mmCIF file of C-alpha atoms in Angstrom:
data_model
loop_
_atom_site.group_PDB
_atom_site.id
_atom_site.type_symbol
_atom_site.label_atom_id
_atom_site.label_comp_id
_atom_site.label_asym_id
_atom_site.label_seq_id
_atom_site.Cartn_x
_atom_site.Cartn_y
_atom_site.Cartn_z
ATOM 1 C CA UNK A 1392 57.845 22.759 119.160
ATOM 2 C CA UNK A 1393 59.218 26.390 118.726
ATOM 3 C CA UNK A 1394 61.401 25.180 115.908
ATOM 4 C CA UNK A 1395 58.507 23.838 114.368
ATOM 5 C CA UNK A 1396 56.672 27.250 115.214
ATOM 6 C CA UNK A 1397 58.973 29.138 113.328
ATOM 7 C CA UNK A 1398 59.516 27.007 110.480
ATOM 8 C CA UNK A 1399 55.834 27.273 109.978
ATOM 9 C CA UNK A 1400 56.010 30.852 110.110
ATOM 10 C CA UNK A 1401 58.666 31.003 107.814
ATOM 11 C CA UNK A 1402 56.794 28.952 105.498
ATOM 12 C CA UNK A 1403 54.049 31.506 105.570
ATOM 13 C CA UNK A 1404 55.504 34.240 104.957
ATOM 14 C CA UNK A 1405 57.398 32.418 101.365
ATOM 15 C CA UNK A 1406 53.752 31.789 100.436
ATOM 16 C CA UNK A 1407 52.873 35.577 100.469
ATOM 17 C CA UNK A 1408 55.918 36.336 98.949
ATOM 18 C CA UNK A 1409 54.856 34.652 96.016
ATOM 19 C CA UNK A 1410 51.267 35.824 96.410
ATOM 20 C CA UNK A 1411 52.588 39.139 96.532
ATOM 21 C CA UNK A 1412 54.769 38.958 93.691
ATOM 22 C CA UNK A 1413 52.335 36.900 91.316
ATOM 23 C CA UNK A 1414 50.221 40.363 92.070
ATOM 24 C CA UNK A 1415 53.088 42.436 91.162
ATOM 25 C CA UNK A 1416 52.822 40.518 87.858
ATOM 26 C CA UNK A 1417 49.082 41.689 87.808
ATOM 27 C CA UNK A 1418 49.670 44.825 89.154
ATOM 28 C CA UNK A 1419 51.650 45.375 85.472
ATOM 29 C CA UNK A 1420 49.236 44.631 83.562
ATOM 30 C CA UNK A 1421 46.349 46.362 85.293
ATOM 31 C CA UNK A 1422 48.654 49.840 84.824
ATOM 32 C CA UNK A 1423 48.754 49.205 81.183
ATOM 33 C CA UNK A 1424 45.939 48.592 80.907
ATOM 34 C CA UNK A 1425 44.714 52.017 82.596
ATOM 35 C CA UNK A 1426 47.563 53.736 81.052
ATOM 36 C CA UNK A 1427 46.232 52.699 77.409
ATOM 37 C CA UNK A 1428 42.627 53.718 78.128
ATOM 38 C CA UNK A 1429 44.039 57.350 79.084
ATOM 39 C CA UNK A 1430 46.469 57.566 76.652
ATOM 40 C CA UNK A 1431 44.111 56.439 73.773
ATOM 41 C CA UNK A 1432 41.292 58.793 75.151
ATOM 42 C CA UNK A 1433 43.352 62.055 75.112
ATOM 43 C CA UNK A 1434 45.263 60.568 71.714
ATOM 44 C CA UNK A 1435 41.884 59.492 69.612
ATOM 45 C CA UNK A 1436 39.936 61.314 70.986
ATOM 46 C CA UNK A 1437 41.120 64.834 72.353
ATOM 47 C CA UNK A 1438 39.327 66.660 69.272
ATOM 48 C CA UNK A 1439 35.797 65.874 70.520
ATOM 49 C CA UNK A 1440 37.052 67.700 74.538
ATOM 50 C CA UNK A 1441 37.054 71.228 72.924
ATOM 51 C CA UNK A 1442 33.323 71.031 72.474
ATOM 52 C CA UNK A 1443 32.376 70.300 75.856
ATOM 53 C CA UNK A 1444 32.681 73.384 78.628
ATOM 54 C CA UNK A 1445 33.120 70.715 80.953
ATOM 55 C CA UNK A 1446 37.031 69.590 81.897
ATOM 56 C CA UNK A 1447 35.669 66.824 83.745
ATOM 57 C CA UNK A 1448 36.156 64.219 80.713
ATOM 58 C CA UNK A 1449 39.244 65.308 80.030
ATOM 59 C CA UNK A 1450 40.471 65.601 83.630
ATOM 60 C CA UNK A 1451 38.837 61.507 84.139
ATOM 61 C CA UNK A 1452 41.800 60.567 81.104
ATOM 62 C CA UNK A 1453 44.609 63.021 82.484
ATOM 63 C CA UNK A 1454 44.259 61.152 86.219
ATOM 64 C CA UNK A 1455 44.168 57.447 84.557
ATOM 65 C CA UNK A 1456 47.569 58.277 82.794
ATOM 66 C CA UNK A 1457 49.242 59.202 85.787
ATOM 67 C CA UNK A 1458 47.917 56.110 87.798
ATOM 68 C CA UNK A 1459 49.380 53.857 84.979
ATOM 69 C CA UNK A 1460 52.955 55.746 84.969
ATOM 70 C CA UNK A 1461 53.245 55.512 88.620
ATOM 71 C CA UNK A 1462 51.829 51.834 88.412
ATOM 72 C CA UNK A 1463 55.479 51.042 86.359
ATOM 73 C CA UNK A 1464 57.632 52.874 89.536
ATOM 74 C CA UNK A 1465 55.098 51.460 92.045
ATOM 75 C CA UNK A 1466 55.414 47.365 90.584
ATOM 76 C CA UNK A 1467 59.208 47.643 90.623
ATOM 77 C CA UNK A 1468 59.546 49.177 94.561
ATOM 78 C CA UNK A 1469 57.317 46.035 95.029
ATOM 79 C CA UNK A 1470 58.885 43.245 93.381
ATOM 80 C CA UNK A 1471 62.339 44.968 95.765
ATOM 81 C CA UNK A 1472 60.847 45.097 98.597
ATOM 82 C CA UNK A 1473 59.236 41.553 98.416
ATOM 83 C CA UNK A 1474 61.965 39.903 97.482
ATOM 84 C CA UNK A 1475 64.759 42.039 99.756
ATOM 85 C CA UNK A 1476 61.774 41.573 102.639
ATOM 86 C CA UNK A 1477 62.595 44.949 103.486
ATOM 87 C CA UNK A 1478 59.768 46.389 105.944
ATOM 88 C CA UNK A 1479 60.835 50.110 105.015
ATOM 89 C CA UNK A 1480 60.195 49.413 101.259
ATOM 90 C CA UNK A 1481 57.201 47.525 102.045
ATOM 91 C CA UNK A 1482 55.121 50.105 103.905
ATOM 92 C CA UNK A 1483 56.034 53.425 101.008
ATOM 93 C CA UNK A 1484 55.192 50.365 98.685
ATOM 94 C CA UNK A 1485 51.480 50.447 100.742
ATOM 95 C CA UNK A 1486 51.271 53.911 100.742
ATOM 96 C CA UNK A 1487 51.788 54.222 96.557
ATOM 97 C CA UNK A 1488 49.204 51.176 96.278
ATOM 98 C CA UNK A 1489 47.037 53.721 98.790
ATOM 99 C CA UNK A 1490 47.569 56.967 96.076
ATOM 100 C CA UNK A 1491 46.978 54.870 92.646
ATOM 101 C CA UNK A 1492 43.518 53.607 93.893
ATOM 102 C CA UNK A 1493 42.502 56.866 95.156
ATOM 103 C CA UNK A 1494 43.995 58.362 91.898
ATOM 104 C CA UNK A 1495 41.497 55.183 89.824
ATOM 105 C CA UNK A 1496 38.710 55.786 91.857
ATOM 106 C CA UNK A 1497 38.526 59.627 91.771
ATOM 107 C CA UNK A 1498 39.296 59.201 88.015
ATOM 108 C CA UNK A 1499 36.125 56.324 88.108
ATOM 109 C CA UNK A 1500 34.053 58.774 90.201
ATOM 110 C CA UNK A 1501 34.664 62.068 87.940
ATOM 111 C CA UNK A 1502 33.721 59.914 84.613
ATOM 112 C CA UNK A 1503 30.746 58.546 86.633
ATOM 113 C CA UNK A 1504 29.350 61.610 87.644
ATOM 114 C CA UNK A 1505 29.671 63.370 84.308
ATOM 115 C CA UNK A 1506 27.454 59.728 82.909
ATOM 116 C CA UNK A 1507 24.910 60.059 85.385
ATOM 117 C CA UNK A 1508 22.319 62.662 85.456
ATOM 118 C CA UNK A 1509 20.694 61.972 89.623
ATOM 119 C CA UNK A 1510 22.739 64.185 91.457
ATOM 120 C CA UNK A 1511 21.685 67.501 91.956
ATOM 121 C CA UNK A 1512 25.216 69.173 92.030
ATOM 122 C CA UNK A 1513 25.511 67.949 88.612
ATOM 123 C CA UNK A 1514 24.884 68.805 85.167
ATOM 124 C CA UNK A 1515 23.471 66.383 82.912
ATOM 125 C CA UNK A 1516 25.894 65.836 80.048
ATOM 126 C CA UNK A 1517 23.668 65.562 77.274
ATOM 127 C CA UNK A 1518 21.614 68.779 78.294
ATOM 128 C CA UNK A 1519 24.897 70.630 78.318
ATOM 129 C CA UNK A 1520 25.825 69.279 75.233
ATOM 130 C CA UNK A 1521 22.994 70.273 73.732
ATOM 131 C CA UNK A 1522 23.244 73.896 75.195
ATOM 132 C CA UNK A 1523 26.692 74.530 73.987
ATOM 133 C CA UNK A 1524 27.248 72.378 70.819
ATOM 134 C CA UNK A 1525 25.208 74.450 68.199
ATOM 135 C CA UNK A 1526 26.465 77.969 69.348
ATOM 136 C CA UNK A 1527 30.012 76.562 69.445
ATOM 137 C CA UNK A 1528 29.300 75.639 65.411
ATOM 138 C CA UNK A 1529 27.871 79.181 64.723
ATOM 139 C CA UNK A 1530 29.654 81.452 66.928
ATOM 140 C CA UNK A 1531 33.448 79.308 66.634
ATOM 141 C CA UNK A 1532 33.449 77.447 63.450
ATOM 142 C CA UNK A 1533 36.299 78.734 61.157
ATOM 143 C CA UNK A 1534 36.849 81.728 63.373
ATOM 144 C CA UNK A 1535 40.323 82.855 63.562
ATOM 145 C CA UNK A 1536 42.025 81.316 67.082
ATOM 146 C CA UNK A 1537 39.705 78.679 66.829
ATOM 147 C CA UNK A 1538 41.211 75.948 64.889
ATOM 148 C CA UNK A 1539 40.950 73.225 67.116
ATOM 149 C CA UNK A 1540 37.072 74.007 67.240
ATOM 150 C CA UNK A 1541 37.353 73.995 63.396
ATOM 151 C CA UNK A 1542 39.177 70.264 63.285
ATOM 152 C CA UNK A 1543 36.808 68.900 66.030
ATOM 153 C CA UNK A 1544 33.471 69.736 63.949
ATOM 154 C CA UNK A 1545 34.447 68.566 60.811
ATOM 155 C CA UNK A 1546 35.968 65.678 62.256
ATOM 156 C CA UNK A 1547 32.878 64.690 63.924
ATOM 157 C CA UNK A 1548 30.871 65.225 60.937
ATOM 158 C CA UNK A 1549 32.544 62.649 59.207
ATOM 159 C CA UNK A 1550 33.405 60.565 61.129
ATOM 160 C CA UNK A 1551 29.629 60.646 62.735
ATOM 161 C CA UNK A 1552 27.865 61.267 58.775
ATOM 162 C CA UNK A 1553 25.646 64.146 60.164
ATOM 163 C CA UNK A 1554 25.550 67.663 59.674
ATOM 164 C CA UNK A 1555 24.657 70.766 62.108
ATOM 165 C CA UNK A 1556 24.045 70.043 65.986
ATOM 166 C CA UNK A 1557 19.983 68.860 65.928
ATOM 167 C CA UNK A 1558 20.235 69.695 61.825
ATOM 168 C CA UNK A 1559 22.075 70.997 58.826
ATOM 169 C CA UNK A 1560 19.698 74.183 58.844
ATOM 170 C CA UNK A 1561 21.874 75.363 61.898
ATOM 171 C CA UNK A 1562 24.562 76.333 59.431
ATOM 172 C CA UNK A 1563 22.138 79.324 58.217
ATOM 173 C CA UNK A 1564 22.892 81.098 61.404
ATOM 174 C CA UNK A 1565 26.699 80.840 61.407
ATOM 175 C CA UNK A 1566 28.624 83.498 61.408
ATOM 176 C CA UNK A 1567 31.003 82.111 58.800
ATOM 177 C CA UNK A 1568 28.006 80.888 56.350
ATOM 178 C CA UNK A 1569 27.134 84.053 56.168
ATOM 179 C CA UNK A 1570 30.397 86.483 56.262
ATOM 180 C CA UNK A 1571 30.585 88.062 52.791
ATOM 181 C CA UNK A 1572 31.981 86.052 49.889
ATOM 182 C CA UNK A 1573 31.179 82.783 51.210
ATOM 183 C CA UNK A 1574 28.186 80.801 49.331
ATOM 184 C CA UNK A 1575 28.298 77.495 51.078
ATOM 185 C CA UNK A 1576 25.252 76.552 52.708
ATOM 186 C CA UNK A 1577 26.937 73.975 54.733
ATOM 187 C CA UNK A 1578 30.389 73.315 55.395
ATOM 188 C CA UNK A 1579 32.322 71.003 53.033
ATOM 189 C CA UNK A 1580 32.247 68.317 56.124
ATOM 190 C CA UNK A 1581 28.649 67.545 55.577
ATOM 191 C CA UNK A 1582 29.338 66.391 52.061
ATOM 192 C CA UNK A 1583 28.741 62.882 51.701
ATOM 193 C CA UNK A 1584 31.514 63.003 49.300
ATOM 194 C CA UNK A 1585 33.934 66.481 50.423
ATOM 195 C CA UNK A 1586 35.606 68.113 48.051
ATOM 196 C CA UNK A 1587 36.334 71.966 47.620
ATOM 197 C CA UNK A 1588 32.918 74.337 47.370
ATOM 198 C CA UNK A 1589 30.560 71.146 47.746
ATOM 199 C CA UNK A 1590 28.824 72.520 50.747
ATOM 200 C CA UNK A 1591 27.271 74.609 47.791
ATOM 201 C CA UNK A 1592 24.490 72.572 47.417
ATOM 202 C CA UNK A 1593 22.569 71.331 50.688
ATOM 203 C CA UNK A 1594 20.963 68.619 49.033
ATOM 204 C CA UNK A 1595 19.892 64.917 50.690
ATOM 205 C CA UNK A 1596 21.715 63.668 48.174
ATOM 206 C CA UNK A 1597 24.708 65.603 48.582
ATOM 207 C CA UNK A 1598 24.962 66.030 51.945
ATOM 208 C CA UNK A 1599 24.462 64.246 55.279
ATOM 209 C CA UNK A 1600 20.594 64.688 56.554
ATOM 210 C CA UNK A 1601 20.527 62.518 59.783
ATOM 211 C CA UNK A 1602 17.558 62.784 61.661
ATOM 212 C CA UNK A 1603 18.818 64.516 65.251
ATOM 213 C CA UNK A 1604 22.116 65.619 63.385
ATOM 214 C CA UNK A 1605 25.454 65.439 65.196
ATOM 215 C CA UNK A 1606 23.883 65.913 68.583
ATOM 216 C CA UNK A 1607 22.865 62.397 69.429
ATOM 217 C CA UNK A 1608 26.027 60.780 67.621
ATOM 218 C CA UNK A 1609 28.107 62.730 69.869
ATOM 219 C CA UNK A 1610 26.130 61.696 73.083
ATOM 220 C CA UNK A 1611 26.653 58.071 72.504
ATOM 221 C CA UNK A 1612 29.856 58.693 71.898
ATOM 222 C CA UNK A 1613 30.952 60.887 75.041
ATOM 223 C CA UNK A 1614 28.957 59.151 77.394
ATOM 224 C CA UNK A 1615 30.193 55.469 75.825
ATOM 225 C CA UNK A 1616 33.659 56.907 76.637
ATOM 226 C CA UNK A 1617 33.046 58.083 80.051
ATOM 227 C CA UNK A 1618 31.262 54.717 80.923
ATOM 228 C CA UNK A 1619 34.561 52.897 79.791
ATOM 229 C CA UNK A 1620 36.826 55.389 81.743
ATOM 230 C CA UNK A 1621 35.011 54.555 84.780
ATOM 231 C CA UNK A 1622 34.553 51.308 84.768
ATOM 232 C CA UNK A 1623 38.471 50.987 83.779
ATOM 233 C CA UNK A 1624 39.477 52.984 86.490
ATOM 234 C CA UNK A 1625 37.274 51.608 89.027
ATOM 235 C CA UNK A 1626 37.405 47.847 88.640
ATOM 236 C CA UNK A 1627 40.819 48.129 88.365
ATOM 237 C CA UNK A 1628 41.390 50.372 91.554
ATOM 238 C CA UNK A 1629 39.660 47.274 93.240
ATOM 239 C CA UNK A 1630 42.890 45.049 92.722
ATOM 240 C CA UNK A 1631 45.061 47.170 94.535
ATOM 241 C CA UNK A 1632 43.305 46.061 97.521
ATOM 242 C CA UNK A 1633 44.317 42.387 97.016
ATOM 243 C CA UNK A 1634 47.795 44.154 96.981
ATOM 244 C CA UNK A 1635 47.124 46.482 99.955
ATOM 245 C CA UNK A 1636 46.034 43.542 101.917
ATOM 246 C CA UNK A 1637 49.164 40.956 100.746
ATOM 247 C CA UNK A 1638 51.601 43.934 101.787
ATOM 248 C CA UNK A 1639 50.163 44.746 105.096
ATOM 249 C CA UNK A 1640 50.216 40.671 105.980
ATOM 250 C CA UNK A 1641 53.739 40.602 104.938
ATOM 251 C CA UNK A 1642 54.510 43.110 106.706
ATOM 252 C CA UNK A 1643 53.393 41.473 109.898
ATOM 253 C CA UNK A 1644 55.294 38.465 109.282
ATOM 254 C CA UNK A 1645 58.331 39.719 108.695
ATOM 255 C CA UNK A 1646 57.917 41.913 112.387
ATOM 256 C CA UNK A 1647 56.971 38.644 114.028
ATOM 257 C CA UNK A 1648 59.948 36.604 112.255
ATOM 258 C CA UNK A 1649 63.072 35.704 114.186
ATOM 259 C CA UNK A 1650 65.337 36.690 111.883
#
């Protein structure tokens, strides 16, 4: 009967060997899959962060990239201590599983807080947006020391097809429309067609006159980015409970093991 006992037991804990391992193999792919989002965020998409006062987008990204490089260090102290069934391993195995959710979730919670507008200790994204966009085009926009300001508005005109924050008559109060020497009306972004001098002519023909300018395309966008950020790092930080769970059970069989 004890034989039988601990054949049984043995038998158990090869099954969550494998179940632990087949999560390693899950694990992977989860971390590059949270490493990508970051990576591509703060890649893509870093030119849009200098118009926002806020770090919290850009801090969401920066905590998702270190969850998916530690995932890569954290998957192969797993995969040793599963198959070495040492108990050592196992348990700073748990606590790095512990640290990468915490690290997704925070990440998960910053992005969601930033997207939602019901908590009172926060600042509603798009009314902050709105607050800071068009003086960041007037006061900013071709300024010396502010290149990357420079880069992110055009860039957003074009790639968005709009012109001004709420409209292209926001360019009359800029401070480089109307330094000395320079007859633009509107920067050569807003062209429908850019080319050297052709914010000249202000035009609906010539250049970009959507209705709400670059405002709402730039809402969609940030908040579309922080809703897949959190999501990401949220359902994701889910499976490393599975893991946290298969670890801790492993770690009891191999304690109540003979051998």
């Amino acid at each position: 009967m004890e034989a039988q006992g601990e054949k049984s037991l043995s038998c158990g804990t090869i099954c969550l060997k494998y179940l632990l391992f087949l999560f390693n193999i899950l694990f992977w792919l989860a971390g590059g899959t949270v490493l990508a989002v970051g990576v591509w965020t703060m890649v893509e998409k870093s030119d849009y962060i200098s118009l926002l006062n806020s770090s919290l987008y850009s801090v969401s990204a920066y905590l998702l990239i270190a969850a998916g490089v530690i995932v890569i260090v954290t998957g192969i102290i797993g995969c040793c201590a599963t198959l070495k069934e040492m108990k050592s391993l196992l348990i700073v195995y748990l606590v790095l599983l512990l640290c990468i959710f915490l690290l997704e979730v925070i990440a998960g919670v910053l992005a969601y807080i930033t997207y939602q507008e019901c908590f009172p200790f926060c600042y509603q994204l798009d009314q902050e947006l709105r607050q800071n966009l068009k003086g960041t085009m007037q006061q900013k926009y071709q300024q010396p020391g502010e290149e990357s300001i420079t880069r992110a508005v055009d860039k957003l005109q074009q790639e968005f097809q709009c012109c001004g924050s709420q409209n292209s008559s926001d360019w009359r109060d800029s401070v480089w429309i109307q330094s000395a020497g320079n007859e633009r009306l509107v920067p050569d972004s807003c062209c429908k067609s850019p080319s050297a001098l052709c914010g000249l002519r202000d035009h609906p023909s010539n250049i970009y006159k959507v209705e709400g300018g670059c405002i709402m395309k730039l809402e969609e966008f940030i908040l579309s980015q922080l809703y897949i950020i959190g999501a990401v790092g949220i359902g994701i930080a889910f499976l490393q409970l599975v893991g946290m769970m298969f670890t801790c059970c492993l770690y009891q069989k191999l304690k109540e093991d003979p051998y």
